[in-house]
Structure formats: C-alpha cells, structure tokens
Short mmCIF file of C-alpha atoms in Angstrom, two decimals:
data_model
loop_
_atom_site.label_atom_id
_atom_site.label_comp_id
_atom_site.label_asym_id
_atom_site.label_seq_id
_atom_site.Cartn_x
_atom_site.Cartn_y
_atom_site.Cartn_z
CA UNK V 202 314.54 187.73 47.37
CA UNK V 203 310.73 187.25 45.41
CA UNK V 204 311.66 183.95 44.34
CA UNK V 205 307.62 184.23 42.17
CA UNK V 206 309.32 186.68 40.38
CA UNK V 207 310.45 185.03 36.57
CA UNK V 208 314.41 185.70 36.21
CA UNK V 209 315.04 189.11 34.17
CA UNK V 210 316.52 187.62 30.65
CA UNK V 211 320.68 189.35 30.31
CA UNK V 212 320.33 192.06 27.99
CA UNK V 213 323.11 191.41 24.99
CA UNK V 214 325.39 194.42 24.03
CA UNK V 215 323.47 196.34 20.53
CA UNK V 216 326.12 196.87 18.11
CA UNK V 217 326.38 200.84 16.47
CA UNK V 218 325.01 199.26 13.46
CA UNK V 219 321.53 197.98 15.25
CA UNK V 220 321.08 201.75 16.54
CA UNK V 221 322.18 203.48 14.12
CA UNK V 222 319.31 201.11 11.78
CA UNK V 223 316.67 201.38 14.46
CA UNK V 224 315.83 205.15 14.27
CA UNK V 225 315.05 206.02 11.08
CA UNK V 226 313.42 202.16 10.16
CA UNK V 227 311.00 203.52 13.04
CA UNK V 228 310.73 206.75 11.63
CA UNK V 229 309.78 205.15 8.45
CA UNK V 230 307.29 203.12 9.52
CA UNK V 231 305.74 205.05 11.53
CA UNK V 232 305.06 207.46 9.31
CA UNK V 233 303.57 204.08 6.87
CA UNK V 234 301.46 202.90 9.58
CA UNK V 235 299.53 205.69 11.05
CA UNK V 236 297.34 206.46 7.69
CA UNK V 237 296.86 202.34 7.55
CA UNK V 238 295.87 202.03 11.38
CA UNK V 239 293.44 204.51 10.95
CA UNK V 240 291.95 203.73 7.74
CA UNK V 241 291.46 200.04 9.50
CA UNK V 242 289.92 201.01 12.67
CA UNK V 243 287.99 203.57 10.16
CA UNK V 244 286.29 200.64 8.10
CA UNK V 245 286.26 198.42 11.50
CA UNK V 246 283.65 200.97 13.46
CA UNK V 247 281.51 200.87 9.81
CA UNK V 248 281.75 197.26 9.52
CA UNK V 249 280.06 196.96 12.98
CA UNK V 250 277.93 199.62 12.76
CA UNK V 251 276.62 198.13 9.08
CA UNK V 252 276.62 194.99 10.82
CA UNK V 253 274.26 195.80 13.42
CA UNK V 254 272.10 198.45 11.18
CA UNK V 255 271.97 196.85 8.15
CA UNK V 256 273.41 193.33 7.58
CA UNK V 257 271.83 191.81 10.47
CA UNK V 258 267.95 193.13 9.60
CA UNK V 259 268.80 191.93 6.40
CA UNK V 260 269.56 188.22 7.46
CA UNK V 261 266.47 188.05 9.72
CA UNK V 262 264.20 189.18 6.49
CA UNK V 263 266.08 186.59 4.16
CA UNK V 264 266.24 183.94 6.72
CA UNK V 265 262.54 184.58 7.20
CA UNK V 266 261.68 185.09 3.37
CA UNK V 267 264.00 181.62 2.85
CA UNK V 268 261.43 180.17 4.76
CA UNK V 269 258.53 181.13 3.04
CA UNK V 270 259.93 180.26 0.29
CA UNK V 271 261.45 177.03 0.20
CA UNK V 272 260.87 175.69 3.87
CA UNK V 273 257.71 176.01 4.76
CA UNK V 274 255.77 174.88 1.17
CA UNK V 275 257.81 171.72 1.09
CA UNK V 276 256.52 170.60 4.79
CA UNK V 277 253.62 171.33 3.62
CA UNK V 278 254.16 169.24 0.62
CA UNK V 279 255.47 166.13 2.53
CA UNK V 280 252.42 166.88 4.72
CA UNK V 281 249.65 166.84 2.87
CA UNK V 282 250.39 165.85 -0.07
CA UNK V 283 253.62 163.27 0.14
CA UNK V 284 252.44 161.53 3.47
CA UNK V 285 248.86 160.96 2.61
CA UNK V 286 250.12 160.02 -1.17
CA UNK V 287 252.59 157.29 0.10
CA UNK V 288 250.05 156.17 2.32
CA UNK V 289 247.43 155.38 -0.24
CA UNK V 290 250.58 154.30 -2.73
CA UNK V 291 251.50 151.36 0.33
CA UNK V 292 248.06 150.34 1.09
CA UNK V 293 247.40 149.83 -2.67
CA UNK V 294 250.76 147.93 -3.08
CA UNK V 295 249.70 145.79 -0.62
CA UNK V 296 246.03 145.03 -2.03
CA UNK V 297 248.00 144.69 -5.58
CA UNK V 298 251.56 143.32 -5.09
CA UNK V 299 252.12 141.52 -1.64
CA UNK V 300 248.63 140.14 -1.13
CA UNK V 301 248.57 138.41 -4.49
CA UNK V 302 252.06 137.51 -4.50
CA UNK V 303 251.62 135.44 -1.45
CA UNK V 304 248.84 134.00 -2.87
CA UNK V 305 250.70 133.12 -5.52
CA UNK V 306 253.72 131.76 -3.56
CA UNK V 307 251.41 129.89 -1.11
CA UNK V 308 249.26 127.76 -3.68
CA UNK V 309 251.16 127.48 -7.06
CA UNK V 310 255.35 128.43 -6.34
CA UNK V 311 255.22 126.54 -3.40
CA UNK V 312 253.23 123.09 -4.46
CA UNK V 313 255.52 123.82 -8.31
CA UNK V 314 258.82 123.77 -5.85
CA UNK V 315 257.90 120.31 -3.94
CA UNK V 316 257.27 118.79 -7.20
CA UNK V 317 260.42 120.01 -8.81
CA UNK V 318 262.28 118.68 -6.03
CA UNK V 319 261.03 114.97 -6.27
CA UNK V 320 261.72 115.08 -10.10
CA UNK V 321 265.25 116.53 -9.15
CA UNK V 322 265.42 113.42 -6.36
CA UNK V 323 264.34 110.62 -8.72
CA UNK V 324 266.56 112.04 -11.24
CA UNK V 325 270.17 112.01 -9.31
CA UNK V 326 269.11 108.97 -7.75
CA UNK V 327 269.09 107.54 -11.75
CA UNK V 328 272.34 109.16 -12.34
CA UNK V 329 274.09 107.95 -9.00
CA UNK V 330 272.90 104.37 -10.60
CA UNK V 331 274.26 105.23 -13.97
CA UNK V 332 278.02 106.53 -12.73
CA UNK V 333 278.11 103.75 -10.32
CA UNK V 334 277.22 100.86 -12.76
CA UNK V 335 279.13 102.04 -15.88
CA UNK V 336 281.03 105.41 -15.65
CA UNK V 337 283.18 103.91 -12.57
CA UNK V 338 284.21 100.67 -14.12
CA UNK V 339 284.97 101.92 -17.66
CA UNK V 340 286.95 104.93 -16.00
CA UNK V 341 289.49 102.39 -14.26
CA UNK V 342 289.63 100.18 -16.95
CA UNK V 343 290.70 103.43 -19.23
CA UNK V 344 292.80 104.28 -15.99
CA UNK V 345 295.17 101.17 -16.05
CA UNK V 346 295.51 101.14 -19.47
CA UNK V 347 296.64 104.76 -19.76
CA UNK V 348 299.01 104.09 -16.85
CA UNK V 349 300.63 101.41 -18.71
CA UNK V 350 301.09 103.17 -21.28
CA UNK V 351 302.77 105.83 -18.92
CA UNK V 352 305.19 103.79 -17.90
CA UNK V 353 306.14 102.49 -21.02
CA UNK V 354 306.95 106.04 -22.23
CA UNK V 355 308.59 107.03 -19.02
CA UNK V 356 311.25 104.28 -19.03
CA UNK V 357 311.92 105.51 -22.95
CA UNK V 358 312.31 109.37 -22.47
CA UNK V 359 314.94 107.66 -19.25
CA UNK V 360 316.87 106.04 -21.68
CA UNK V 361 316.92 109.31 -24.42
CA UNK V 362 317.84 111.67 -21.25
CA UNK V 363 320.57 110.02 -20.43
CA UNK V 364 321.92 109.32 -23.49
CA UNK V 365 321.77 113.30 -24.80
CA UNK V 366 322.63 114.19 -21.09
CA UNK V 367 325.62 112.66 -22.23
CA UNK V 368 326.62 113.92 -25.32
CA UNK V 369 325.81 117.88 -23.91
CA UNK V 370 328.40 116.72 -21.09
CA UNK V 371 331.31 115.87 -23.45
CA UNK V 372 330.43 118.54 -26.72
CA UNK V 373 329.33 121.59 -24.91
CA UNK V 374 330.07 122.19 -21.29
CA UNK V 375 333.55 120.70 -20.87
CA UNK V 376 334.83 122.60 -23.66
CA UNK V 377 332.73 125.89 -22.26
CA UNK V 378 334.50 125.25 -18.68
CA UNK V 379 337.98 125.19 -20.32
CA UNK V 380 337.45 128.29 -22.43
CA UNK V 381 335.57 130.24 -19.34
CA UNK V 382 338.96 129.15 -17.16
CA UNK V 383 342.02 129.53 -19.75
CA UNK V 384 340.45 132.51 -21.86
CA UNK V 385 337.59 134.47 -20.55
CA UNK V 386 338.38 135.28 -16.78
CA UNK V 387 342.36 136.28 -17.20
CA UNK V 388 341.00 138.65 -19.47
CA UNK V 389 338.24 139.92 -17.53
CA UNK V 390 340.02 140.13 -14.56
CA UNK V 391 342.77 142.52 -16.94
CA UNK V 392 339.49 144.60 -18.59
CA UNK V 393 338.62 145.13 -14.93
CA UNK V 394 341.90 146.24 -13.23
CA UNK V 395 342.24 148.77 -16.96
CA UNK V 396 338.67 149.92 -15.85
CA UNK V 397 339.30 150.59 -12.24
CA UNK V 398 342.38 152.39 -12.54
CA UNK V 399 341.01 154.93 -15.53
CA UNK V 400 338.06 155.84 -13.13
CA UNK V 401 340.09 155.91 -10.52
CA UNK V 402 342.47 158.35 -11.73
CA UNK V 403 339.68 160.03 -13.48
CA UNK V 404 337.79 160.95 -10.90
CA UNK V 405 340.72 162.04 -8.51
CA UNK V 406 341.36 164.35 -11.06
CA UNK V 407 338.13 165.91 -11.66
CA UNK V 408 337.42 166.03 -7.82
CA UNK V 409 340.72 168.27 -7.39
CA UNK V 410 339.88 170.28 -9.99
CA UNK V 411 335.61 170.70 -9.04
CA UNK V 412 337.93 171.99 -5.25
CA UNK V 413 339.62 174.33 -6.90
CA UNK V 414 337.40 175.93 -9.54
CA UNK V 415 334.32 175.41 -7.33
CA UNK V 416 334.35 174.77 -3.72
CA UNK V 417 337.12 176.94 -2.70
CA UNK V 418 335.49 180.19 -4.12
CA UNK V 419 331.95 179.11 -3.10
CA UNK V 420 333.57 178.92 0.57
CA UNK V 421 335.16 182.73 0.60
CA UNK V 422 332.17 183.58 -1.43
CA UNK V 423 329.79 182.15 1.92
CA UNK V 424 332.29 183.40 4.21
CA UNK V 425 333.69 186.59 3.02
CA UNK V 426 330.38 187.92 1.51
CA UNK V 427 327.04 186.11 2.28
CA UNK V 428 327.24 185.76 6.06
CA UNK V 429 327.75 189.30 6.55
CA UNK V 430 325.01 190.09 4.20
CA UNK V 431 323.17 187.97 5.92
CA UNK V 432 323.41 189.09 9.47
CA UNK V 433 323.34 192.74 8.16
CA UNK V 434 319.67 191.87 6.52
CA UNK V 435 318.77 189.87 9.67
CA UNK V 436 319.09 192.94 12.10
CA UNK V 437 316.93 195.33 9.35
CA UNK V 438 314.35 192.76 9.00
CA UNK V 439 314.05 192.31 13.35
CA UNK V 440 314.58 196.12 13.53
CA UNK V 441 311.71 196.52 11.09
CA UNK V 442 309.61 193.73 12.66
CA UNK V 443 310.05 195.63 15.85
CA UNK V 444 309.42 198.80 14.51
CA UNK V 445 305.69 197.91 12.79
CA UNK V 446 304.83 196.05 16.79
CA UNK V 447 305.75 200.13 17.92
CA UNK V 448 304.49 201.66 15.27
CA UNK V 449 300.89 199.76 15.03
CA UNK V 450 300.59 200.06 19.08
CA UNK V 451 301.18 204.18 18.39
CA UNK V 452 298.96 204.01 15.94
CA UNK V 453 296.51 202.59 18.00
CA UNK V 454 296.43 205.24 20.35
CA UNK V 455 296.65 207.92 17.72
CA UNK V 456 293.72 206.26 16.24
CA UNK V 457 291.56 206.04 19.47
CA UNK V 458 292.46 209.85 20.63
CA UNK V 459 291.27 210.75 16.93
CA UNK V 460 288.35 208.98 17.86
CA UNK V 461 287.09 210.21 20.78
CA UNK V 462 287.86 213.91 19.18
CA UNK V 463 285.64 213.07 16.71
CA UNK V 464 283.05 211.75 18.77
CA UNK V 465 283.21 214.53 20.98
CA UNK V 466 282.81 216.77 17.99
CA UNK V 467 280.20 214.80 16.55
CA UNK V 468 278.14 214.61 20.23
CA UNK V 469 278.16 218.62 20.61
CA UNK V 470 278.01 219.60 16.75
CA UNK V 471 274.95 217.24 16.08
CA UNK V 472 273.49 215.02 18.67
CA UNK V 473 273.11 217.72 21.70
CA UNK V 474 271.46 220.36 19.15
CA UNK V 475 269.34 217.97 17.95
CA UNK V 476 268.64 216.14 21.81
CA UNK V 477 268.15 219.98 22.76
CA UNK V 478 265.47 220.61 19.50
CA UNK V 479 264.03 217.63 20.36
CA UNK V 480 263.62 218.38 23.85
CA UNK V 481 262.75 221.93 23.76
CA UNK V 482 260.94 222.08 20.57
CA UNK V 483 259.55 218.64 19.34
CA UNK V 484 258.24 217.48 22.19
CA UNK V 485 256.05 220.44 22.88
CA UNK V 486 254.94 220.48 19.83
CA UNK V 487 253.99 216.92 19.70
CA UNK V 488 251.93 217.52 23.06
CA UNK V 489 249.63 220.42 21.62
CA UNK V 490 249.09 218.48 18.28
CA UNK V 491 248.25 215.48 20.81
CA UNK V 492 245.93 217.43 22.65
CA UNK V 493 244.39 220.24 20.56
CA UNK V 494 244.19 218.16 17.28
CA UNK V 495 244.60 214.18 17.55
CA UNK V 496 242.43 213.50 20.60
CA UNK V 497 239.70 216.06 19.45
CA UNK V 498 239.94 214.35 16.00
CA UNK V 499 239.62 210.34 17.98
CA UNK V 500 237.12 211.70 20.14
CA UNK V 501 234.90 212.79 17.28
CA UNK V 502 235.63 209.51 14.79
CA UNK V 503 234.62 207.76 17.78
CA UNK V 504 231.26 209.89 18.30
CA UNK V 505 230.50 209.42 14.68
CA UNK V 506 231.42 205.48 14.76
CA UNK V 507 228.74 205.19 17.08
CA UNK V 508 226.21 207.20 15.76
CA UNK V 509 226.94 204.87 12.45
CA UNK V 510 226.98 201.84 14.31
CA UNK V 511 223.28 202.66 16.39
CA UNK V 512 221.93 203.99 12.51
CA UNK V 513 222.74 200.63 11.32
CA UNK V 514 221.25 198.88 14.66
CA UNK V 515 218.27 200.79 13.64
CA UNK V 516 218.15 200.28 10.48
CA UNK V 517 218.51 196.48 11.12
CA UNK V 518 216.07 196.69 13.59
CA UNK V 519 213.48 198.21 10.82
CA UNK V 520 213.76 195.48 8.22
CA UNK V 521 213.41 193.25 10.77
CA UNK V 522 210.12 194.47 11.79
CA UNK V 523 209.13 195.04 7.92
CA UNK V 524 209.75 191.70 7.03
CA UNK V 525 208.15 189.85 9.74
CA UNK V 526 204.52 192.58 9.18
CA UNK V 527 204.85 191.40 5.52
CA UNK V 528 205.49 187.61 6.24
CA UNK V 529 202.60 187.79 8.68
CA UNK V 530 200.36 189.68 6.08
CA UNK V 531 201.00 187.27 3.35
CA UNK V 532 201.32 184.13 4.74
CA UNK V 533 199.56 184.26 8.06
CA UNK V 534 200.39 184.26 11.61
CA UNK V 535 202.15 181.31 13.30
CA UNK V 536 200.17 178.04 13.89
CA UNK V 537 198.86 177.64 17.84
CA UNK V 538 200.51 175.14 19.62
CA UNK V 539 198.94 172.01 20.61
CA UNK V 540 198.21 171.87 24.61
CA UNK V 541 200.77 169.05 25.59
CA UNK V 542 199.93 166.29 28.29
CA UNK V 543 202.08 167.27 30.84
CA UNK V 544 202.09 163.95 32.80
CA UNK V 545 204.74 161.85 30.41
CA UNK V 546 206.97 163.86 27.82
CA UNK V 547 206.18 163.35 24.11
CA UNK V 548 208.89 163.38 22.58
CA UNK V 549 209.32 161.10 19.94
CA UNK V 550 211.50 158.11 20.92
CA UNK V 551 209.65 157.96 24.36
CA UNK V 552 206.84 155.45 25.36
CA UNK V 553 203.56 156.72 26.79
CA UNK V 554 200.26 155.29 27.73
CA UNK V 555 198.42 155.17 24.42
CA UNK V 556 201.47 154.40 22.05
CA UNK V 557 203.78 151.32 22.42
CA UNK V 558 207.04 151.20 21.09
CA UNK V 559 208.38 147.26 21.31
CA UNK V 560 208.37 145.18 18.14
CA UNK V 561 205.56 143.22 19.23
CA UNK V 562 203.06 145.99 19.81
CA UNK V 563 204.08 148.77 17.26
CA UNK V 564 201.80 150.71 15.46
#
C-alpha cells in the first residue's frame, strides 16, 4: 500500500436530476464560451504585441521627453540659479540680520535687561515691606472680625433650621406618609395587577394568532416549497459553474489549435514568400547597387573631397605667401636680432654682471 498517496475522496451517488441538468447546461455553454475565449486570447496576443511595438517605445520617448521637460530644467534651476541665490540670500542675512542683531543684544538688550532686573529687585523688595507692615495686619484684623460675625449668623440660621425643620415634620411629611400608605400604594398595587393581566392576556392572544396566520404557513411555505427550490437551483448553478471550468479549458485548446493554424497559414502565405524574395531577390540586388553604384559613387565623393580639401590647402597656402610679400613690401622686413651674451641668460627677472637687482643697488 503507497501510503504518499492522498486518500481518493468517496464519490456520492448523482441523482437523475444532476445528469439529466449537466448535458445540455454544457452544451449551452459551450457553445457561449468558445466565441468569448477566442475573442480574449484574440485581444491578449494584440495587447502584447502593442505592448512591445508600440506602448513600450512610447514610454521610453515620454519618459525621456518628461525629462527634458520638467526634470532636467528644474536641477538646473536649483543649480545654478536656487543654490548660488540662497547662498548670496544667507551670507547677506548674516551681514544684515544676525550680525547686527547680536550687536544689538550684546551692548544695548543685554546691559537694558540687568538694569530692568535691579529696578524689578528694589521694587518687590518695597512691596514685600509694604504687605508685611500693613496688608498682613489689617487683613487679620478684618479676618477676626468677619469671623465673629460668622458665628453670630451661624448660631441664628441653627435656631431658624430647626424651628422650620419642625414645622415641615408635622404639616407636610407625616400627613404625605399616611396618604402614600392608606391611599396611594393599595391602589397602585390594584392599577398594576389590572395592567399585568390585560397584557398578559393580550399578548397570549396575539402570539397564538401571529402562529397561526403567520408562522405555520411561513414553515410549509420553507419546507414544502423553498428548500426544494433551493437545492434544485443549487445543482444548476454547480452544474453551470462546472460547465464554464470545461467549457473555458475547451476553449482554450480550441483557441490555441486556431492559433497555430493561423500562424502556420500566416508563416507560408506571407513570411516564407517574402524570406524567399528577400533572399533570392533583395539581397542580390542590394549587392550590385553596393558594388556597381554606392562604392563607385563613395569612392569618387571621396576623390573629389580631397581634391577640394588640397585646392583649399593651396589656396591657403597662397594668401599666406601674398600677405606676408605685401607686409614685407610695405612695412619692411623683420628687425635683426641683437647678438645675446651667451655667458648668463638675460632674461628679465635675472641678475647679471652689469645690472643689479636688490633694493639697495637698483637702477
């Protein structure tokens, strides 16, 4: 016994109903999927080939236009023209703003603050004086006199309490506790046992009759009707759902066996006739216009390139020579050097025997 080998699932018993369904749902949807499969893998193949042919040389220029656009003038921007700008903007804020502020904070806020602060010091020293000397003692004089006065009141309102305590006691809440106990709860607790048994008998009713007018039929209605409805539209809807996986996997295959018909069509109606013109036609006749026409035609551009190029040497070379003869004729010949003492250099920064160069002895 394979014991890697998954347990085969019991296959359940198909009703005549599930069979007799399955056929022609397939059928059906076959026939409704074939056109759609196609028409999908149709627009899938041009999707990819205007994907690769067309959408994607179309980024590259937009991505690269996008750039020149809007990518590359704004570095540019913050490069020479932002960075350099906030660099003159901060070094003039500091020559304008921080370097006279501190200046200002150094030797007038700060020397304005410390005196500020001794007049504050003297002040609340003055006023610690002044609430110590006369505020405290004329507060707890005003204290103990108001507290006296407190207490005098205090032991009055006592007195009135009590007294209307009193009086509410024997006018109002004795005679309220007799008429809540003699009167109001006998006939409460009657009101409430009326109540209770009207609802009571009230709503047994109405709950017998909601049984019989409502849930009883409801209940042969679900049982009698809607479950069998139910499991009738349960096996067309998995028949059907099983019938599209079939159908779409056919249709797959239909759809690829079209396809490589069509390719094979396509290969020997178009693209071997024109590999064999190509081949057999093109291609000679691109060698004898390469070599009886295009490198003739380069070979005698180049021969005339440089018979324009040594015209213009010579040419050069001619104005040359005309303009020095006429220089020379007008203006003279070029002035003879001076023989040069070859035993030092004279150049002009260096010292030699007759010439001396210090800042004692300079000429």
């Amino acid at each position: 016994m394979d014991l890697d080998k998954p347990p085969a699932r019991p296959q359940h018993a198909e009703g005549c109903l599930t069979v007799a369904i399955r056929v022609p749902v397939r059928i059906v949807v076959l026939v409704l999927v074939v056109p759609v499969r196609l028409a999908w893998d149709a627009l899938t193949v041009a999707g990819r080939f205007l994907s690769r042919t067309v959408l994607r040389p179309l980024g590259r220029a937009l991505r690269w236009l996008g750039r020149a656009l809007f990518v590359w003038p704004f570095v540019a921007l913050w490069r020479w023209v932002l960075v350099p700008a906030g660099k003159v903007l901060g070094w003039l804020g500091n020559v304008l703003v921080v370097v006279p502020g501190s200046w200002l904070y150094r030797y007038v806020l700060t020397p304005l603050g410390h005196g500020l602060a001794r007049v504050a010091r003297v002040t609340g020293a003055a006023l610690r004086w002044l609430y110590a000397r006369v505020l405290a003692p004329v507060g707890r004089g005003i204290a103990r006199l108001l507290e006296g006065a407190g207490l005098l009141l205090a032991a009055v309102g006592a007195v009135v309490c009590a007294v209307v305590a009193r009086l509410g006691r024997y006018l109002l809440v004795v005679p309220a506790r007799w008429l809540y106990a003699r009167v109001l709860a006998p006939a409460g607790r009657a009101l409430a046992w009326l109540v209770t048994a009207v609802v009571t008998g009230t709503g047994a009713a109405l709950y017998r009759t909601a049984r019989v007018l409502l849930v009883l039929p409801a209940r042969a209605l679900w049982h009698r009707v809607l479950v069998p409805v139910g499991r009738v539209l349960a096996v067309v809807a998995r028949e059907t759902g099983q019938a599209l996986g079939h159908a779409w996997r056919i249709a797959g295959r239909i759809s690829r066996a079209a396809g490589r018909v069509l390719g094979i069509l396509v290969r020997w109606v178009l693209v071997e006739p024109a590999r064999q013109v190509y081949r057999t036609v093109l291609t000679p006749a691109g060698h004898v216009l390469r070599d009886h026409v295009l490198r003739p035609a380069a070979e005698a551009a180049r021969a005339v390139g440089r018979s324009v190029w040594q015209a213009r040497a010579a040419a050069r070379d001619t104005v040359r020579r005309a303009r020095a003869e006429l220089g020379r004729t007008l203006l003279g010949g070029p002035r003879p050097a001076a023989p040069a003492d070859r035993r030092e250099p004279t150049g002009r920064g260096t010292r030699t025997l007759g010439r001396s160069t210090t800042a004692l002895t300079k000429d």
